Amino acid sequence: MVVRFFLTLAIAALGSCLCVRRKIPAGAYIGAVLCTGGFQLATGLAWFPAWLKTICSILIGSYIGTKIRREDIQFLRRIPIGATVVVLSLIL
């Protein structure tokens, strides 16, 4: 399990770095999720403790939430469908 854990971390770090370099919004999170998901689908070897997933999600959500500006909220008002999708996604 320890080897699988560190392998999963390495794959997530690689995905994060790739997406951050490409300047994708929330690239660190999106890259880690996509690469780890792809790794899991391809090999079935990804493993991460459930309690640590919760802590990481809280930290990442807090970080992304602090990056939202007043202009972002005003922009969402002009796009009702987009705003609805975002709000529903957050609720779910």
XYZ file of C-alpha atoms in Angstrom, residues 12-87:
76
model
C -0.826 13.421 -9.263
C 2.205 15.727 -8.977
C 3.087 15.121 -12.619
C -0.452 15.956 -13.743
C -0.490 19.059 -11.569
C 2.773 20.327 -12.989
C 1.651 19.757 -16.568
C -1.629 21.634 -16.139
C -0.100 24.488 -14.146
C 2.513 24.980 -16.889
C -0.285 25.171 -19.454
C -1.962 27.823 -17.249
C -5.213 25.881 -16.959
C -7.530 27.400 -14.303
C -7.300 25.283 -11.128
C -4.681 23.328 -13.073
C -3.053 21.772 -10.044
C -6.314 20.174 -8.981
C -7.586 19.300 -12.462
C -4.245 17.847 -13.561
C -3.926 15.700 -10.462
C -7.474 14.371 -10.793
C -7.227 13.641 -14.519
C -3.833 11.948 -14.380
C -4.634 9.935 -11.281
C -7.991 8.911 -12.748
C -6.337 7.856 -15.987
C -3.687 5.939 -14.054
C -6.378 4.152 -12.039
C -8.359 3.259 -15.160
C -5.254 2.003 -16.967
C -3.638 0.035 -14.139
C -5.957 -0.153 -11.124
C -2.982 0.605 -8.860
C -3.919 4.064 -7.549
C -4.566 4.211 -3.795
C -5.142 7.089 -1.398
C -6.549 6.955 2.159
C -10.153 8.190 2.383
C -9.482 10.477 5.357
C -6.639 12.156 3.486
C -8.858 12.672 0.425
C -11.270 14.634 2.593
C -8.532 16.826 4.044
C -7.049 17.494 0.590
C -10.456 18.382 -0.846
C -11.062 20.856 1.971
C -7.686 22.502 1.471
C -8.014 22.712 -2.312
C -11.581 24.015 -2.114
C -10.484 26.675 0.352
C -7.608 27.710 -1.883
C -9.758 27.927 -5.011
C -12.449 29.776 -3.057
C -9.969 32.448 -1.990
C -9.124 33.099 -5.638
C -12.700 34.140 -6.519
C -12.998 37.895 -6.991
C -15.954 40.243 -7.172
C -15.485 40.459 -10.951
C -15.853 36.679 -11.217
C -19.207 36.780 -9.436
C -20.411 39.668 -11.601
C -19.402 37.742 -14.716
C -21.416 34.726 -13.554
C -24.516 36.931 -13.313
C -24.289 37.456 -17.054
C -24.208 33.732 -17.684
C -27.203 32.221 -15.857
C -26.770 28.710 -17.245
C -23.095 28.642 -16.318
C -23.825 29.977 -12.867
C -26.562 27.384 -12.369
C -24.226 24.571 -13.386
C -21.499 25.799 -11.040
C -23.857 26.204 -8.085
